[in-house]
Coordinates of C-alpha atoms and ligand atoms in Angstrom, one line a residue:
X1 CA -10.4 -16.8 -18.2
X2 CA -10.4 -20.3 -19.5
X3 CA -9.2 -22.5 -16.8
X4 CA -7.5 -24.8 -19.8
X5 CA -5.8 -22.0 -21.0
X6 CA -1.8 -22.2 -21.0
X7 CA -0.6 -18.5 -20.5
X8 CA 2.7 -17.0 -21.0
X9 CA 4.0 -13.6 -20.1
X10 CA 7.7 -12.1 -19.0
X11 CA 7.6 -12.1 -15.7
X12 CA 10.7 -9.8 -15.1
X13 CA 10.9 -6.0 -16.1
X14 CA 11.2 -4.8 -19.3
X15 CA 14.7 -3.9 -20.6
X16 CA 18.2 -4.6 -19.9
X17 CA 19.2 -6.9 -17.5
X18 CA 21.3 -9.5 -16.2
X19 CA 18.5 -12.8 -16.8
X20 CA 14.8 -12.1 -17.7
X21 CA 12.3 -15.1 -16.8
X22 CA 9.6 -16.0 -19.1
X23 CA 6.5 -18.4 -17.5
X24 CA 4.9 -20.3 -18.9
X25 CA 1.5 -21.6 -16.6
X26 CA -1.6 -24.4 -17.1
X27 CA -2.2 -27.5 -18.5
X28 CA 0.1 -27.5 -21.4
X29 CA 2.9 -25.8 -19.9
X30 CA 5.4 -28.8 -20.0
X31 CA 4.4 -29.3 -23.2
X32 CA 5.4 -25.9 -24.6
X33 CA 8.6 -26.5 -22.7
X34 CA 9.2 -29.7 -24.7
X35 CA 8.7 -27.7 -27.9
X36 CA 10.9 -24.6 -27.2
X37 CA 13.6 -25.9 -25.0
X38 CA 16.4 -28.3 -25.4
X39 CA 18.2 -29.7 -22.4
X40 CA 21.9 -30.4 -23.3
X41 CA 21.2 -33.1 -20.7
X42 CA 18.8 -34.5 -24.0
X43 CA 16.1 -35.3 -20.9
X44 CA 12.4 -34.9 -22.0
X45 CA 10.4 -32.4 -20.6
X46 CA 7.8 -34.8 -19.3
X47 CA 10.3 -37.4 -17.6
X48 CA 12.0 -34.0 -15.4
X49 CA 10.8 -34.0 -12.4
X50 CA 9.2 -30.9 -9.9
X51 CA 11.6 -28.2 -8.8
X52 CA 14.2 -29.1 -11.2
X53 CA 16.6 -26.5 -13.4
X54 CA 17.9 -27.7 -16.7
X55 CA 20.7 -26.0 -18.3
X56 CA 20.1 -26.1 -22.5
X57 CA 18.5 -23.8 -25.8
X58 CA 15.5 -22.2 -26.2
X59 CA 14.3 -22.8 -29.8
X60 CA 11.9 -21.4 -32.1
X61 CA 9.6 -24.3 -32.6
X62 CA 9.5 -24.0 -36.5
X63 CA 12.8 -24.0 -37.9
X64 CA 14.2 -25.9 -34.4
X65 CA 16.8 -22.4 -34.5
X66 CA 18.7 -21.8 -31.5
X67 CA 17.2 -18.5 -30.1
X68 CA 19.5 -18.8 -26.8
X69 CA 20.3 -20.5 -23.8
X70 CA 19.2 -20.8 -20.9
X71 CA 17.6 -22.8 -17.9
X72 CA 14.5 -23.8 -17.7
X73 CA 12.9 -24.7 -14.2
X74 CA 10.3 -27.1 -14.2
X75 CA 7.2 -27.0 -11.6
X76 CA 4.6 -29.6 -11.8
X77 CA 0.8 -28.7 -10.1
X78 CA -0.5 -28.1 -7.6
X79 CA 2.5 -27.6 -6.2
X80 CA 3.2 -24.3 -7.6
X81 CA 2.7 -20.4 -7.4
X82 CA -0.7 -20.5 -10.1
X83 CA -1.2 -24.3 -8.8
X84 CA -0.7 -25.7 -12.4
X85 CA 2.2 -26.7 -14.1
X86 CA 4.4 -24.1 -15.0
X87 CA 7.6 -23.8 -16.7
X88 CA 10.2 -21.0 -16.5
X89 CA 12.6 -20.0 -18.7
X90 CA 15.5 -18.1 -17.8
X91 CA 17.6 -16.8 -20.5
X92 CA 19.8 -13.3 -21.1
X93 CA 17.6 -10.1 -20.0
X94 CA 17.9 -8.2 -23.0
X95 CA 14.9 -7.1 -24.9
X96 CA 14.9 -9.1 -27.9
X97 CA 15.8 -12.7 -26.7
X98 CA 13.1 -12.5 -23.7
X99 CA 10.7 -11.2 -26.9
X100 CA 12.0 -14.2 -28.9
X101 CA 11.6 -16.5 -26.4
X102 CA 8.2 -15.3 -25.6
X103 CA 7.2 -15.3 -29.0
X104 CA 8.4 -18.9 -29.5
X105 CA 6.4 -19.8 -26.5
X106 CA 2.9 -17.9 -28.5
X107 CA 3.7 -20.5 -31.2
X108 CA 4.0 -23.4 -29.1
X109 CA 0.7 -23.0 -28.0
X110 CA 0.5 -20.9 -25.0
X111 CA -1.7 -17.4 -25.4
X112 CA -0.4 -14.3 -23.4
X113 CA -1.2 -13.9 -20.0
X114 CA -3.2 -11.0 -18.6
X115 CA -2.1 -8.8 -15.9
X116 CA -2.4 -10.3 -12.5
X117 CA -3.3 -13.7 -14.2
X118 CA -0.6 -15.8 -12.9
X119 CA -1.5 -14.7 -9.0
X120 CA -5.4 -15.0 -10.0
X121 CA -4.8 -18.6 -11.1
X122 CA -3.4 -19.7 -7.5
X123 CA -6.4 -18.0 -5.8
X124 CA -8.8 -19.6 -8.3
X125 CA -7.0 -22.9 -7.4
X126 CA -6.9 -22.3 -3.8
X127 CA -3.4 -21.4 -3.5
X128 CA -3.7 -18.3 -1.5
X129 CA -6.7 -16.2 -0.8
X130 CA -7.8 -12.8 -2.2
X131 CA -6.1 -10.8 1.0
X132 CA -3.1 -12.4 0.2
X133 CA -3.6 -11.8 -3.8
X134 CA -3.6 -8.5 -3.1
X135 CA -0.5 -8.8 -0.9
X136 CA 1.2 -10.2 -3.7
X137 CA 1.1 -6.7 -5.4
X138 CA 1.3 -4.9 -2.2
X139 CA 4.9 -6.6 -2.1
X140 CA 6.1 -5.7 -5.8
X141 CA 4.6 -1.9 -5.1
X142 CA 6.2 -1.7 -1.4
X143 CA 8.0 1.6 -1.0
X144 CA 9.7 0.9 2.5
X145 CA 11.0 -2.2 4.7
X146 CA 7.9 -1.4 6.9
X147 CA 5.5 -1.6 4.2
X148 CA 7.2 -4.6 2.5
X149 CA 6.7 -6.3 6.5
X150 CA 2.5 -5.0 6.3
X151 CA 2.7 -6.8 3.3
X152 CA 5.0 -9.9 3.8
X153 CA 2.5 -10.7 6.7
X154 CA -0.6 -10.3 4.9
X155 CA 0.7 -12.8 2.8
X156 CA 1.8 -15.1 5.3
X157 CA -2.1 -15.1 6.1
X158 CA -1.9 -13.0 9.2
X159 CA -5.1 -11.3 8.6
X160 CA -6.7 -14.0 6.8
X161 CA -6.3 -16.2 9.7
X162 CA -8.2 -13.6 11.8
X163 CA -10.8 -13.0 9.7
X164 CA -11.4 -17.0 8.7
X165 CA -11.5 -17.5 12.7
X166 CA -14.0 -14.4 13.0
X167 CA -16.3 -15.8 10.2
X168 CA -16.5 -19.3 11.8
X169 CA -17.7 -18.4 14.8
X170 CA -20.1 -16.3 13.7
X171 CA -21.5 -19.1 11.4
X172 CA -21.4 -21.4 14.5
X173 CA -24.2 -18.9 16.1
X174 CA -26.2 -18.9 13.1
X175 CA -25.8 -22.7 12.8
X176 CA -27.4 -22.9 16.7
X177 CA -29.7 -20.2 15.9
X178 CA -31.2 -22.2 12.7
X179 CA -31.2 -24.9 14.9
X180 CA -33.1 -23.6 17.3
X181 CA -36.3 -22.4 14.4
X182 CA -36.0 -25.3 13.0
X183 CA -35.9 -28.1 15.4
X184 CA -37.5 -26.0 18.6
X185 CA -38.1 -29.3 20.3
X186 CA -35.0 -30.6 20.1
X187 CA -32.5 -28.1 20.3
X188 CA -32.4 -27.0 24.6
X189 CA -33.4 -23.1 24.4
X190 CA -31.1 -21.1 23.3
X191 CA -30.1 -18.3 25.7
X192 CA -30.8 -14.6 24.0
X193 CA -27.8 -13.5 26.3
X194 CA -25.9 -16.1 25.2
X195 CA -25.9 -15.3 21.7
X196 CA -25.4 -11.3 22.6
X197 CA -22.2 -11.8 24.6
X198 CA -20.9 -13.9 21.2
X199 CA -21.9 -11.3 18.8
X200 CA -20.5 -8.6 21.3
X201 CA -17.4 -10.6 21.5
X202 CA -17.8 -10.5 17.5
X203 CA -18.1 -6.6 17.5
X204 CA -15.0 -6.0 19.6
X205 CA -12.8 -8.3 17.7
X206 CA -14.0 -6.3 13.9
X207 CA -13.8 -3.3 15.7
X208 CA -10.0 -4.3 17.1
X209 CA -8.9 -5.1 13.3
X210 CA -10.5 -1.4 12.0
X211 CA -8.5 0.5 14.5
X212 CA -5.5 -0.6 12.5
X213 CA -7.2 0.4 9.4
X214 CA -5.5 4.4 9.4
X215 CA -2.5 2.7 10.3
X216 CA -2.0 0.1 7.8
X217 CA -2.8 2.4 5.2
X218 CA -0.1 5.1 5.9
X219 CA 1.9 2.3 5.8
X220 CA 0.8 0.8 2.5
X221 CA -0.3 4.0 0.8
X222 CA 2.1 6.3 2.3
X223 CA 1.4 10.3 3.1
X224 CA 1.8 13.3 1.6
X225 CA 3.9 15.9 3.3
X226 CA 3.7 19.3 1.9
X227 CA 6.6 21.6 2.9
X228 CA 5.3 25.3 2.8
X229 CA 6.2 28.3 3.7
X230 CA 7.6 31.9 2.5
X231 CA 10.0 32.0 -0.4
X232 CA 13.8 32.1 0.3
X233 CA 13.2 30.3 3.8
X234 CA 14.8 27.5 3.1
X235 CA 12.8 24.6 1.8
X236 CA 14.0 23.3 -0.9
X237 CA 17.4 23.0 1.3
X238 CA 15.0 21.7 3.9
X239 CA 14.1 19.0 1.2
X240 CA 17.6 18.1 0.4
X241 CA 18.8 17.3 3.9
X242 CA 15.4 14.7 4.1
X243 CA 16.3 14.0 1.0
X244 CA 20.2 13.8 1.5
X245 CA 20.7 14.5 -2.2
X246 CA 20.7 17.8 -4.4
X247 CA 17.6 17.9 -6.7
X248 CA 15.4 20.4 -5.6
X249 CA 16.7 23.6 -7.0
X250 CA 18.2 25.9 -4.3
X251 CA 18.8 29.1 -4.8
X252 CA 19.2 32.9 -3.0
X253 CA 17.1 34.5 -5.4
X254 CA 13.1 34.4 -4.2
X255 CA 10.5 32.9 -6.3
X256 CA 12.8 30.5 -8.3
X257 CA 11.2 27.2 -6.7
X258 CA 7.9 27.9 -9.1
X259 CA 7.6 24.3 -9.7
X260 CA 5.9 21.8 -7.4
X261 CA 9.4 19.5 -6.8
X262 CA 8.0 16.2 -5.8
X263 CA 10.1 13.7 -3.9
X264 CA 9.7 10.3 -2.0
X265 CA 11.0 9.3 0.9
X266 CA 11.3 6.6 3.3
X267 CA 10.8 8.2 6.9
X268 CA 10.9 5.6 9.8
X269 CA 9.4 2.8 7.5
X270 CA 6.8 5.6 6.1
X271 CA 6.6 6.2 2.4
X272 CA 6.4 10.1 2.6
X273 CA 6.0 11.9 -0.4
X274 CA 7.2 15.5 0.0
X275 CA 6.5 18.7 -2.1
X276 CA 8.3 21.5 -2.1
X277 CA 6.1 24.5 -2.6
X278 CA 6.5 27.5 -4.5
X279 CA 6.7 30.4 -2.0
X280 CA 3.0 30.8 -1.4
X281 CA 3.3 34.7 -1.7
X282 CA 0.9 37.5 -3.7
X283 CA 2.6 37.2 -7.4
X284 CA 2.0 38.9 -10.4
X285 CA 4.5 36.6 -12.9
X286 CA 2.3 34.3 -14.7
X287 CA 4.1 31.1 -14.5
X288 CA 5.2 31.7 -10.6
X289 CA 1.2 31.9 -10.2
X290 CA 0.5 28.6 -11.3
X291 CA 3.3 27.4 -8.8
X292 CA 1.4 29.1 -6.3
X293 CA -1.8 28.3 -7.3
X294 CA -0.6 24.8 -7.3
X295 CA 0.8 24.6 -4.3
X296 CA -2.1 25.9 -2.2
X297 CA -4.2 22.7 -4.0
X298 CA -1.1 20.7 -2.5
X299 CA -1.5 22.1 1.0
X300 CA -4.8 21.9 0.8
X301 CA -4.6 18.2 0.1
X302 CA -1.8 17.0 2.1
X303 CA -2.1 14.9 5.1
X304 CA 0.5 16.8 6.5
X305 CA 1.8 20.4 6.2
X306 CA 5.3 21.5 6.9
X307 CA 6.0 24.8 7.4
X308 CA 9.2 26.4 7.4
X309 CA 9.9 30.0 8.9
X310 CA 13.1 31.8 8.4
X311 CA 14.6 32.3 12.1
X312 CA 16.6 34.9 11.5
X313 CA 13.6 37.2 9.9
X314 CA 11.3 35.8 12.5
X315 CA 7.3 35.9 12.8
X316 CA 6.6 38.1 9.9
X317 CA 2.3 38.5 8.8
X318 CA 3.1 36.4 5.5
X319 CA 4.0 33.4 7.8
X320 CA 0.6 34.3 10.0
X321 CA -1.2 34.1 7.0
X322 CA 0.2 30.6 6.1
X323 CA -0.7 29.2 9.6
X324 CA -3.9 31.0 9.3
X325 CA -5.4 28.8 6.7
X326 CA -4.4 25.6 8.6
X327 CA -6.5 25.4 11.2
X328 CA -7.2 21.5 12.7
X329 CA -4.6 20.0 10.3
X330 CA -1.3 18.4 10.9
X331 CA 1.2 20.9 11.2
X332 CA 4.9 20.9 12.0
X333 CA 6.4 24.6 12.4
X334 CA 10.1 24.7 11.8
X335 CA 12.4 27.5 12.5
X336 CA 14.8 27.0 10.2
X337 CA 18.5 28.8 9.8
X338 CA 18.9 28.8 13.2
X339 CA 22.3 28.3 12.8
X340 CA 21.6 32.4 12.2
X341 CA 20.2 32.9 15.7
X342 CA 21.4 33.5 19.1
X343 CA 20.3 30.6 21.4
X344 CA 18.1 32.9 23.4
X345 CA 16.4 34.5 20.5
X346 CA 15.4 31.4 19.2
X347 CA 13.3 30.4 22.7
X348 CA 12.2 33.6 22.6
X349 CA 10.9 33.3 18.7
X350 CA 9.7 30.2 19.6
X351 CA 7.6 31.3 22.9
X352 CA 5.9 33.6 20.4
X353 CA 4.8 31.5 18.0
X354 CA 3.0 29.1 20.9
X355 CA 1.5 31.8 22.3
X356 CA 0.2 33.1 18.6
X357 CA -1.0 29.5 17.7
X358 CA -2.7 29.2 20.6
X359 CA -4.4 32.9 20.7
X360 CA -5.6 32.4 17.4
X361 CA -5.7 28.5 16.1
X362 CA -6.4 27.3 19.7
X363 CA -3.8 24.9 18.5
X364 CA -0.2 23.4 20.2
X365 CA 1.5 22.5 17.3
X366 CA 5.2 20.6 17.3
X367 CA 8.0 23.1 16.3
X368 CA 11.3 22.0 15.4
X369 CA 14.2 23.8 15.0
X370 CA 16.5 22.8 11.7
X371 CA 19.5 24.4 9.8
X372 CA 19.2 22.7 6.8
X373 CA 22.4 23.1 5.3
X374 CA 24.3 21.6 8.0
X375 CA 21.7 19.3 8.3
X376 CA 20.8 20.1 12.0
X377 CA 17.4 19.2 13.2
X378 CA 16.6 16.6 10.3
X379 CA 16.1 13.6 12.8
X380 CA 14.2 15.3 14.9
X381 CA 12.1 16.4 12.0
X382 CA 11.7 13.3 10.6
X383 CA 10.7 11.9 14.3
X384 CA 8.2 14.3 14.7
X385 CA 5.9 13.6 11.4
X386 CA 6.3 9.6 12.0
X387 CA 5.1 10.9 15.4
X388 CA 2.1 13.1 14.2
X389 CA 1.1 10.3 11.7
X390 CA 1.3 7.3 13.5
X391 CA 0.1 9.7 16.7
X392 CA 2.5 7.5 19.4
X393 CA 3.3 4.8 16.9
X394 CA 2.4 1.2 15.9
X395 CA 3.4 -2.4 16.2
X396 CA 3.0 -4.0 13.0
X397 CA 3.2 -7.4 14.4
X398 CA -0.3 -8.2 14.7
X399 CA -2.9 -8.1 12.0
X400 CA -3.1 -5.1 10.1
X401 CA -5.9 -3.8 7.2
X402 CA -3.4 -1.7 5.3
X403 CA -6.2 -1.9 1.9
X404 CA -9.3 0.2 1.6
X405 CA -11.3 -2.5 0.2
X406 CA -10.6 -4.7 3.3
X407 CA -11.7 -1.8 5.6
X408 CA -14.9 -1.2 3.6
X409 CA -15.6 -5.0 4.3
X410 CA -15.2 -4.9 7.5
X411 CA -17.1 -1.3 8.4
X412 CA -20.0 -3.5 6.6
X413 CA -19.6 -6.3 9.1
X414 CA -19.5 -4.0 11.7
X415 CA -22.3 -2.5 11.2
X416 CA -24.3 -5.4 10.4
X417 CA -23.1 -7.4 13.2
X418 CA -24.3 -4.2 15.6
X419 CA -27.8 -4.4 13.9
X420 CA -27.7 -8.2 14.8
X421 CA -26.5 -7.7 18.5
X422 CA -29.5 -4.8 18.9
X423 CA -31.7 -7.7 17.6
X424 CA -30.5 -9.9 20.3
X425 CA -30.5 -7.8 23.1
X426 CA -34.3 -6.2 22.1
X427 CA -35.5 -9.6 22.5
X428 CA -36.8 -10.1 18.6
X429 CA -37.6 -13.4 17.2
X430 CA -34.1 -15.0 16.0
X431 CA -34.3 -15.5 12.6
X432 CA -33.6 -11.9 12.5
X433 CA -30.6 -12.0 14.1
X434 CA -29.5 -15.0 11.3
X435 CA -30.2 -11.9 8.8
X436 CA -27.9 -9.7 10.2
X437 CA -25.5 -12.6 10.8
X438 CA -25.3 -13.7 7.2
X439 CA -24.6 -10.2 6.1
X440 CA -21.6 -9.9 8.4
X441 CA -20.2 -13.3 7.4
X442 CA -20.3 -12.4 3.7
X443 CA -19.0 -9.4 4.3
X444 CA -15.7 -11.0 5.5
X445 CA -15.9 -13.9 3.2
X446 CA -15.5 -10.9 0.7
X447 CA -11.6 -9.9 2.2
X448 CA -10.6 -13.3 2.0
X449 CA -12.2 -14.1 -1.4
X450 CA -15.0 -17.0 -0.2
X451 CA -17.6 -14.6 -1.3
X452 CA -16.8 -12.0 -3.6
X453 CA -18.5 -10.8 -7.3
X454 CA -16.3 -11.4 -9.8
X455 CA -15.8 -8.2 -11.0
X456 CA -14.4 -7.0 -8.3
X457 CA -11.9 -10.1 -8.4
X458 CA -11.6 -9.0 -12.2
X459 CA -10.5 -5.4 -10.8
X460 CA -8.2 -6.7 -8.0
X461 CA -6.0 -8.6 -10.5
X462 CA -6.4 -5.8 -13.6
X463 CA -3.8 -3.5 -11.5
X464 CA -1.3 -6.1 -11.3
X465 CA 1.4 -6.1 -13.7
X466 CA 1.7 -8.9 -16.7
X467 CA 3.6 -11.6 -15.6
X468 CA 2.5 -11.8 -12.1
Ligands
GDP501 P1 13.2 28.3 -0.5 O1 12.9 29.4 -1.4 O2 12.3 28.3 0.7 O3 13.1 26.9 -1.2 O4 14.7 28.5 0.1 P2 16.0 27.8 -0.4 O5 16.1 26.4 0.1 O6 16.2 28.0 -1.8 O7 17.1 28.6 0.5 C1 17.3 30.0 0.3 C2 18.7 30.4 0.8 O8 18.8 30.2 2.2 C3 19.8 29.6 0.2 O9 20.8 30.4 -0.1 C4 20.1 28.5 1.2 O10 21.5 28.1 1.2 C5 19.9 29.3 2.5 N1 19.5 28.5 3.6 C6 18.6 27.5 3.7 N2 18.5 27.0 4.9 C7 19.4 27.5 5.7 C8 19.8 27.4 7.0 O11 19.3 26.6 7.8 N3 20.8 28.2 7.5 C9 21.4 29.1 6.7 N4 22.4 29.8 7.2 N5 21.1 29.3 5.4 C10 20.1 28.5 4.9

């Protein structure tokens, strides 16, 4: 990336629409503006000042040819989302005047924009840090209000706060500790317990922020929920009512559910996706099979397993079987049609099952009893996997590692800053501990983007979409 490159890109999504916004970002962004936009106002480009919308045309810059109008909003650097001047063009959102307009924009000057380039502009510029780059994206890709508020915050520098504070101190100790080797005589001796309680206070602090980490990733990545069970017991109508829409294909005649029917949902701010499994049953039709075969890859996968029991045929060996193979996985049991069942047969069922799961899995599981069609039992369903996934829930007010990479970082500064603290308390000479130190502090310089290779910044911003 040229940092005197002007880039352009459609920022909005592809296809119809009521406006699409093309931006336009760097040095000569105003004057690309100049040559592709006429204000009816007739002000110049360069005399409009920051923050400002002009109503006018959009032109090809050749022929002068009115391609349409629009308004074009005006944001001088550094003052703006990549930090450099930028111009944005609203006009109609259909394909080919945002192509037009972008194309006029290529001849003025500006070259097209890579994906992610916009966002990596304002963190090369200092606008925002890498964490909340990626929190940028984490935002466009958000699947449910929680996750949108994991992101939102991460952008607001909630995390990046706590790390920057995290990393200070800990170059504040190595600051005394190089002190102290290199100026013995004047720097009053520096207590070895002193320095452990710091890098102890260090350890719980990273330690706090990776408790989060299993957290903050259901939220951002979401979970899988596989719904299993016998065919004809009722999940696919199981899926509907989570699903409060027909898609799934529900039927009374076994085995028609052959394909894996893949759905997402939004369950208590968690972005579940749900498959509805073929009956996992002994077949010998070739394409039921590979639903089969498939779904016992889904369960096997899954980082939860639904399984649904007909209450009305009971316990039955096929539905041991399932259970069986799930040993120490998440598991909901749910007795389902038991609309079908008197009140007392259902306890009774349900005594059964505890007492089998716990003879042979060693394992209390949550059971829930649903009718699907009526939708009876849904909310209690769908409180009882937010349950087992967040196991007793989760504020996410505080800061939260939602992203794998951020994790990684900080099980590296963990791990060095326990090294260090074993240094301290053994006794060793200090310039060891500064070692160990200086891995830790690059190790969250790299969340926050102070120390990072720049291919991984070149990977960050590659999944990002164009115009961002
Ligand atoms: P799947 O093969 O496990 O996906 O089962 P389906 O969802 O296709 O349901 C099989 C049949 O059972 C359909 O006729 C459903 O209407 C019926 N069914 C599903 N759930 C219930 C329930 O809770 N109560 C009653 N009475 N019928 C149900």
């Amino acid at each position: 990336m040229n940092i005197d490159d002007t880039i352009v890109a459609i920022a909005t999504p592809i296809g119809e629409g009521g406006i699409s916004v093309v931006r336009v970002s760097g040095r000569a962004a105003l004057d690309v503006a100049q040559k592709i936009f006429q204000p009816v106002s007739g002000t110049l480009v360069a005399d409009m000042p920051t923050h400002t919308a002009h109503y006018g045309y959009v032109c090809d810059p050749a022929t002068d040819e009115a391609i349409d109008d629009g308004v074009l909003t005006v944001f001088r650097g550094p003052k703006s989302y990549t930090g450099e001047d930028t111009a944005e063009i609203s006009c109609h959102g259909g394909l080919v005047p945002t192509r037009m307009v972008l194309g006029a924009a290529l001849r003025a000057g500006a070259r097209l924009a890579e994906p992610g380039e916009f966002t990596k502009c304002a963190f090369l510029n200092g606008r925002i840090d890498l964490a909340q780059a990626e929190a940028v994206q984490d935002i466009i890709r958000a699947r449910t209000d929680e996750a949108l508020r994991v992101a939102r915050r991460q952008l607001d520098g909630v995390l990046s706060t706590r790390i920057r504070m995290l990393r200070e101190e800990m170059i504040g100790i190595m600051a005394q500790i190089e002190a102290a080797i290199d100026f013995p005589e004047d720097v009053a001796d520096l207590q070895p317990t002193y320095i452990a309680a710091s890098i102890r206070d260090a350890v719980a602090h990273v330690s706090g922020l990776l408790s989060t980490a299993d957290k903050g990733k259901i939220f951002r990545e979401g979970i899988q929920a596989v719904i299993a069970g016998q065919t004809n017991v009722g999940k696919s109508s199981l899926m509907n009512a989570l699903l409060r829409e027909s898609r799934a294909i529900v039927t009374a005649v076994p085995g028609t559910t052959r394909d894996i029917i893949e759905e997402s949902l939004n369950i208590r701010g968690i972005p579940v996706r749900t498959i509805d499994t073929a009956g996992v049953r002994e077949t010998d039709d070739v394409v039921e099979k590979i639903g089969v075969d498939k779904a016992r890859e889904m369960i096997d996968t899954a980082d939860i397993v639904l399984v649904v029991l007909d209450a009305a045929r009971g316990f039955e060996p096929d539905d041991e079987a399932i259970l069986r193979g799930l040993g120490g996985r998440k598991v909901i049991v749910i007795l389902n049609k038991s609309d079908l069942v008197r009140e007392s047969d259902l306890v009774e069922l349900e005594g059964r099952i505890r007492y089998w799961l716990k003879e042979n899995l060693s394992a209390e599981l949550t059971i829930v009893k649903t009718s699907a069609p009526m939708n009876e039992g849904i909310l209690e369903l769908e409180a009882a996997i937010a349950d087992m996934v967040l196991a007793g829930g989760i504020s996410t007010d505080g800061a939260l590692v939602s992203n794998a990479r951020h994790r990684h970082s900080l099980e590296e500064a963990l791990s060095a800053l326990e090294q260090a603290l074993g240094t301290a308390e053994s006794g060793t000479p200090l310039d060891f501990i500064s070692i160990d130190l200086r891995s830790a502090v690059d190790a969250l310089g790299s969340i926050t983007g102070e120390t990072v290779a720049e291919d991984v910044i070149d990977r960050i911003f590659s999944e990002f979409c164009i115009g961002k």
